[in-house]
Amino acid sequence: MTLARRLVGESLGTAFLLVAVVGSGIMAERLSGGNDAIALLANSLATGGALVALIVIFAPVSGAHFNPAVTVALAARGELKWADALPYVVAAYITSAYWFTSSTSFANPAVTVAPTFTNTFTGIGQGDVPGFLFAQGIAVAAAVPLFAWIFRERPKSSG
């Protein structure tokens, strides 16, 4: 699979994920009758379902990262070339800047700045962006060695 095809697949998957978050968030607000807990539940279930479907569809094409932190972690583990990681991170930023939303948990650096442009329950304040980005960076720095240790291959025993 060429880098261009992988990047287009990753961009489409990220865009569809953001559409699912925004669309289900708007619909959840409209249908919940002002109950934020019900709106959050509806939004999270719809987003989770969409994410599973998108991973199944795009994993064979692009790896279905949909998150620059995942891309950086894969590059740090040697599963993705660093030269290929940069375009993945830049396709993710551009897509998120167009769609102006975020994952509900704000656990995706590609979609952290965009929610400052919305006043829905998926929005965040501009002053909170550095804190979110810092926390996401710390999470990647901690997760890469932890998961490398947990999932490292064990030498096969002879016998």
GROMACS .gro file of C-alpha atoms in nm:
model
  159
    1MET     CA    1   0.000   0.000   0.000
    2THR     CA    2   0.154   0.332  -0.102
    3LEU     CA    3   0.200   0.614   0.149
    4ALA     CA    4  -0.045   0.829  -0.049
    5ARG     CA    5  -0.319   0.565  -0.029
    6ARG     CA    6  -0.254   0.513   0.343
    7LEU     CA    7  -0.272   0.889   0.408
    8VAL     CA    8  -0.598   0.927   0.216
    9GLY     CA    9  -0.744   0.632   0.406
   10GLU     CA   10  -0.630   0.782   0.737
   11SER     CA   11  -0.773   1.122   0.644
   12LEU     CA   12  -1.108   0.976   0.544
   13GLY     CA   13  -1.126   0.765   0.858
   14THR     CA   14  -1.044   1.065   1.079
   15ALA     CA   15  -1.300   1.281   0.898
   16PHE     CA   16  -1.570   1.015   0.933
   17LEU     CA   17  -1.488   0.977   1.302
   18LEU     CA   18  -1.524   1.350   1.356
   19VAL     CA   19  -1.851   1.353   1.164
   20ALA     CA   20  -1.976   1.076   1.393
   21VAL     CA   21  -1.872   1.271   1.704
   22VAL     CA   22  -2.030   1.595   1.586
   23GLY     CA   23  -2.341   1.442   1.437
   24SER     CA   24  -2.414   1.220   1.733
   25GLY     CA   25  -2.338   1.507   1.971
   26ILE     CA   26  -2.584   1.737   1.799
   27MET     CA   27  -2.849   1.465   1.779
   28ALA     CA   28  -2.789   1.368   2.142
   29GLU     CA   29  -2.838   1.727   2.257
   30ARG     CA   30  -3.159   1.755   2.057
   31LEU     CA   31  -3.307   1.428   2.179
   32SER     CA   32  -3.195   1.429   2.543
   33GLY     CA   33  -3.433   1.699   2.661
   34GLY     CA   34  -3.156   1.889   2.838
   35ASN     CA   35  -3.025   1.586   3.029
   36ASP     CA   36  -2.647   1.611   2.981
   37ALA     CA   37  -2.588   1.258   3.113
   38ILE     CA   38  -2.819   1.108   2.850
   39ALA     CA   39  -2.660   1.326   2.580
   40LEU     CA   40  -2.312   1.211   2.681
   41LEU     CA   41  -2.423   0.847   2.689
   42ALA     CA   42  -2.581   0.869   2.344
   43ASN     CA   43  -2.278   1.053   2.203
   44SER     CA   44  -2.030   0.807   2.350
   45LEU     CA   45  -2.220   0.498   2.229
   46ALA     CA   46  -2.257   0.635   1.876
   47THR     CA   47  -1.893   0.745   1.865
   48GLY     CA   48  -1.771   0.410   1.999
   49GLY     CA   49  -1.974   0.221   1.741
   50ALA     CA   50  -1.847   0.442   1.462
   51LEU     CA   51  -1.488   0.403   1.581
   52VAL     CA   52  -1.513   0.023   1.575
   53ALA     CA   53  -1.659   0.029   1.224
   54LEU     CA   54  -1.392   0.270   1.100
   55ILE     CA   55  -1.109   0.064   1.250
   56VAL     CA   56  -1.242  -0.250   1.081
   57ILE     CA   57  -1.271  -0.067   0.750
   58PHE     CA   58  -0.947   0.134   0.749
   59ALA     CA   59  -0.702  -0.081   0.949
   60PRO     CA   60  -0.600  -0.285   0.642
   61VAL     CA   61  -0.543   0.036   0.443
   62SER     CA   62  -0.383   0.288   0.678
   63GLY     CA   63  -0.350   0.122   1.016
   64ALA     CA   64  -0.653   0.320   1.142
   65HIS     CA   65  -0.453   0.537   1.382
   66PHE     CA   66  -0.695   0.835   1.370
   67ASN     CA   67  -0.480   0.991   1.642
   68PRO     CA   68  -0.130   1.142   1.615
   69ALA     CA   69  -0.043   1.007   1.958
   70VAL     CA   70  -0.100   0.654   1.826
   71THR     CA   71   0.112   0.733   1.520
   72VAL     CA   72   0.399   0.864   1.735
   73ALA     CA   73   0.377   0.560   1.960
   74LEU     CA   74   0.394   0.326   1.661
   75ALA     CA   75   0.695   0.512   1.522
   76ALA     CA   76   0.866   0.504   1.863
   77ARG     CA   77   0.815   0.127   1.872
   78GLY     CA   78   0.962   0.090   1.523
   79GLU     CA   79   0.632  -0.026   1.370
   80LEU     CA   80   0.608   0.282   1.145
   81LYS     CA   81   0.888   0.472   0.976
   82TRP     CA   82   0.940   0.818   1.127
   83ALA     CA   83   0.938   0.960   0.773
   84ASP     CA   84   0.586   0.818   0.728
   85ALA     CA   85   0.471   0.933   1.070
   86LEU     CA   86   0.497   1.305   0.997
   87PRO     CA   87   0.245   1.303   0.708
   88TYR     CA   88   0.005   1.098   0.923
   89VAL     CA   89   0.023   1.360   1.198
   90VAL     CA   90  -0.017   1.654   0.950
   91ALA     CA   91  -0.329   1.479   0.760
   92ALA     CA   92  -0.488   1.442   1.112
   93TYR     CA   93  -0.432   1.811   1.202
   94ILE     CA   94  -0.579   1.944   0.879
   95THR     CA   95  -0.887   1.725   0.902
   96SER     CA   96  -0.955   1.823   1.261
   97ALA     CA   97  -0.911   2.192   1.182
   98TYR     CA   98  -1.184   2.164   0.920
   99TRP     CA   99  -1.434   1.977   1.132
  100PHE     CA  100  -1.400   2.179   1.456
  101THR     CA  101  -1.474   1.910   1.707
  102SER     CA  102  -1.306   1.655   1.931
  103SER     CA  103  -1.335   1.313   2.073
  104THR     CA  104  -1.548   1.336   2.382
  105SER     CA  105  -1.250   1.253   2.605
  106PHE     CA  106  -1.013   1.502   2.433
  107ALA     CA  107  -0.756   1.223   2.418
  108ASN     CA  108  -0.651   1.304   2.064
  109PRO     CA  109  -0.401   1.581   1.990
  110ALA     CA  110  -0.532   1.602   1.635
  111VAL     CA  111  -0.865   1.724   1.765
  112THR     CA  112  -0.774   1.927   2.073
  113VAL     CA  113  -0.757   2.276   1.921
  114ALA     CA  114  -1.073   2.245   1.713
  115PRO     CA  115  -1.322   2.224   2.005
  116THR     CA  116  -1.230   2.578   2.107
  117PHE     CA  117  -1.445   2.690   1.813
  118THR     CA  118  -1.771   2.530   1.931
  119ASN     CA  119  -2.007   2.610   2.216
  120THR     CA  120  -2.158   2.261   2.230
  121PHE     CA  121  -2.082   2.016   2.509
  122THR     CA  122  -1.790   1.888   2.301
  123GLY     CA  123  -1.615   2.228   2.327
  124ILE     CA  124  -1.327   2.335   2.551
  125GLY     CA  125  -1.177   2.671   2.646
  126GLN     CA  126  -0.874   2.798   2.457
  127GLY     CA  127  -0.680   2.830   2.780
  128ASP     CA  128  -0.721   2.456   2.845
  129VAL     CA  129  -0.552   2.344   2.521
  130PRO     CA  130  -0.191   2.350   2.650
  131GLY     CA  131  -0.287   2.134   2.947
  132PHE     CA  132  -0.461   1.879   2.726
  133LEU     CA  133  -0.165   1.864   2.485
  134PHE     CA  134   0.084   1.830   2.770
  135ALA     CA  135  -0.115   1.547   2.929
  136GLN     CA  136  -0.146   1.368   2.595
  137GLY     CA  137   0.230   1.393   2.542
  138ILE     CA  138   0.299   1.252   2.889
  139ALA     CA  139   0.055   0.969   2.818
  140VAL     CA  140   0.241   0.873   2.499
  141ALA     CA  141   0.578   0.891   2.677
  142ALA     CA  142   0.449   0.659   2.950
  143ALA     CA  143   0.248   0.424   2.728
  144VAL     CA  144   0.518   0.339   2.474
  145PRO     CA  145   0.766   0.180   2.717
  146LEU     CA  146   0.490   0.027   2.931
  147PHE     CA  147   0.323  -0.150   2.639
  148ALA     CA  148   0.659  -0.245   2.490
  149TRP     CA  149   0.732  -0.421   2.819
  150ILE     CA  150   0.387  -0.579   2.853
  151PHE     CA  151   0.367  -0.708   2.495
  152ARG     CA  152   0.728  -0.787   2.423
  153GLU     CA  153   0.783  -1.119   2.257
  154ARG     CA  154   0.913  -1.389   2.481
  155PRO     CA  155   1.195  -1.611   2.356
  156LYS     CA  156   1.065  -1.949   2.252
  157SER     CA  157   1.179  -2.224   2.481
  158SER     CA  158   1.368  -2.508   2.325
  159GLY     CA  159   1.232  -2.846   2.391
   0.00000   0.00000   0.00000
